[in-house]
Structures are given as C-alpha cells and as structure tokens.
mmCIF file of C-alpha atoms in Angstrom:
data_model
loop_
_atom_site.group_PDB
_atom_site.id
_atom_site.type_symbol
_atom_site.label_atom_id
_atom_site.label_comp_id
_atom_site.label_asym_id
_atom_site.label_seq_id
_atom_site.Cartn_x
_atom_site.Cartn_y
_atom_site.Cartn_z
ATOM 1 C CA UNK A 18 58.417 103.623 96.797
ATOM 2 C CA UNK A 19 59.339 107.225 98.382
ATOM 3 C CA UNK A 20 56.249 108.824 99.755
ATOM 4 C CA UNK A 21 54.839 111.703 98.240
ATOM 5 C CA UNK A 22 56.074 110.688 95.019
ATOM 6 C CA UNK A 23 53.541 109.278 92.262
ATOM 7 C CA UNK A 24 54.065 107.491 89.663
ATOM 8 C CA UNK A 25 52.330 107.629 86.275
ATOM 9 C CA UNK A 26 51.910 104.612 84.352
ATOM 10 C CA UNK A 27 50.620 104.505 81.405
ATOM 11 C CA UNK A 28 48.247 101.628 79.758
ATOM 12 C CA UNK A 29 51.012 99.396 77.686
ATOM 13 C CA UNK A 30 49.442 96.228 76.152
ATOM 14 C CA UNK A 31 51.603 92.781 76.719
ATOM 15 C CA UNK A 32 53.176 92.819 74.124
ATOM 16 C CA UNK A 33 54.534 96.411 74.272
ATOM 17 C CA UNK A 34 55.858 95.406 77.845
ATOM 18 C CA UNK A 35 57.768 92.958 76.597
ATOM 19 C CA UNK A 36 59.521 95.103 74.478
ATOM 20 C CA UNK A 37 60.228 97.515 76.711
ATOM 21 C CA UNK A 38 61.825 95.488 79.064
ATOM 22 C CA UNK A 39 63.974 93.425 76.700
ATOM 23 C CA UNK A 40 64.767 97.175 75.908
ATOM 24 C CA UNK A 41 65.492 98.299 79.015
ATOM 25 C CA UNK A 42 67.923 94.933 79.746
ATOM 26 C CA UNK A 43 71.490 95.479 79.199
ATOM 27 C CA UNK A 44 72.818 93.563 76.712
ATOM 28 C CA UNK A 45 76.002 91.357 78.358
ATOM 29 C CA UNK A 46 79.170 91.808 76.465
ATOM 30 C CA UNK A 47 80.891 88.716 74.887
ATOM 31 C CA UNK A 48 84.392 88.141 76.352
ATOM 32 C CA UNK A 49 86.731 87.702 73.170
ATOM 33 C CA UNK A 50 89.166 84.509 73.596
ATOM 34 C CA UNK A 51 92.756 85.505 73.984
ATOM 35 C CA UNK A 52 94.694 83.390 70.852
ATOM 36 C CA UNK A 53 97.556 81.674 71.758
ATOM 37 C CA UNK A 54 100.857 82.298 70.227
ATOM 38 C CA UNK A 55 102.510 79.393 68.739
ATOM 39 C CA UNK A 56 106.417 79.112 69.549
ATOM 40 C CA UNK A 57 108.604 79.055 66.872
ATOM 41 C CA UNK A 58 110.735 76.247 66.154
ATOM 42 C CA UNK A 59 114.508 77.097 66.142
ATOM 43 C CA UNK A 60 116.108 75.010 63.135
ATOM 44 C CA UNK A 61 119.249 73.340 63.882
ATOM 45 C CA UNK A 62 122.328 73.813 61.537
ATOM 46 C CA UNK A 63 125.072 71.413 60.476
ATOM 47 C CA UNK A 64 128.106 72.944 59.842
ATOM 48 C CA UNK A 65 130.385 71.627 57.457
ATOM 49 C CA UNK A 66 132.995 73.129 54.989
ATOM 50 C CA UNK A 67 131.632 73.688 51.417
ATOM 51 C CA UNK A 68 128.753 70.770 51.982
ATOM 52 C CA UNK A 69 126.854 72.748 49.823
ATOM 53 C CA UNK A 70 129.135 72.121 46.698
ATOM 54 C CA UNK A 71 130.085 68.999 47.364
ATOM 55 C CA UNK A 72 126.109 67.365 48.375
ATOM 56 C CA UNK A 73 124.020 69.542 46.490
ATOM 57 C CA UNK A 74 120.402 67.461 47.754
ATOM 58 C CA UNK A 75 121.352 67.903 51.691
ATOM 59 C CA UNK A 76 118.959 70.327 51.424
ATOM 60 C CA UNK A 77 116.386 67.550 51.502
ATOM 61 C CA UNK A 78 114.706 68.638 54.663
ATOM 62 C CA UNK A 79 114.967 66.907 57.579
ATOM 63 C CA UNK A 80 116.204 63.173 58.234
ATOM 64 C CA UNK A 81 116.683 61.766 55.035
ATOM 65 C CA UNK A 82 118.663 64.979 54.137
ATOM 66 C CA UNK A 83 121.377 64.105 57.094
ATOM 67 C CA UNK A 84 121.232 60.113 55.816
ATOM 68 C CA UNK A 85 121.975 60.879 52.919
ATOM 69 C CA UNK A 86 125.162 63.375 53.672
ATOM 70 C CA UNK A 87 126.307 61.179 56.359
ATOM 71 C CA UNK A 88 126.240 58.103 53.593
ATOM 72 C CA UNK A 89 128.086 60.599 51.228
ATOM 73 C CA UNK A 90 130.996 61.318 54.453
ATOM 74 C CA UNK A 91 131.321 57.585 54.498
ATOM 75 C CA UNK A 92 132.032 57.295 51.101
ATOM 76 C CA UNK A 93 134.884 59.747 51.259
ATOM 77 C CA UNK A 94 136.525 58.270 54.414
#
C-alpha cells in the first residue's frame, strides 16, 4: 500500500464478500466456433442430342440413370 493513504473498510459479513468478489471478477467471454463452409459439388453433364426426347427417365439421378441410357444407345446401334 502507498503511505499516507488509508483505507476504509467496512464490516462485510462472508457471505456479502463473496458476492462482491464474484462481482468484481470479470466474466471471460466465450469464443464462438467459426462454421465451416461445405464445398459444393459441381454436377457433371452428359451431352447428347435430344436425349431428353428420346430417354425420358435419364433423369434418374445418378448411376442407374447413365445404365440405363447407355443400355438404350446399345439398342439403337
């Protein structure tokens, strides 16, 4: 303590204390979690002239989609 300087306390039961000093602590800031962005999948296109008219359920998604329009190219050739 600086000299010459006096303190005054006053009388503070226990409990009071306590209080006071959980007042008097700073309360620590939670650091928020930074969310990860998810990448988004580029889908891949087949090209082929009018395959919409001619194989209307190639639009099955996925593999069974391209079996079933690769079955349908064998048929014609």
């Amino acid at each position: 303590m600086t000299t010459g300087v006096r303190v005054w306390r006053r009388r503070v039961s226990n409990v009071q204390m306590d209080k006071l000093s959980r007042m008097k602590r700073k309360k620590k800031k939670k650091k928020k979690k930074k969310k990860k962005k998810k990448k988004k999948k580029k889908k891949k296109k087949i090209d082929v002239v009018g395959q919409k008219s001619l194989f209307p359920y190639h639009a099955a998604p996925g593999v069974v989609g391209l079996k079933l329009f690769i079955d349908d190219l064998r048929m014609f050739f």
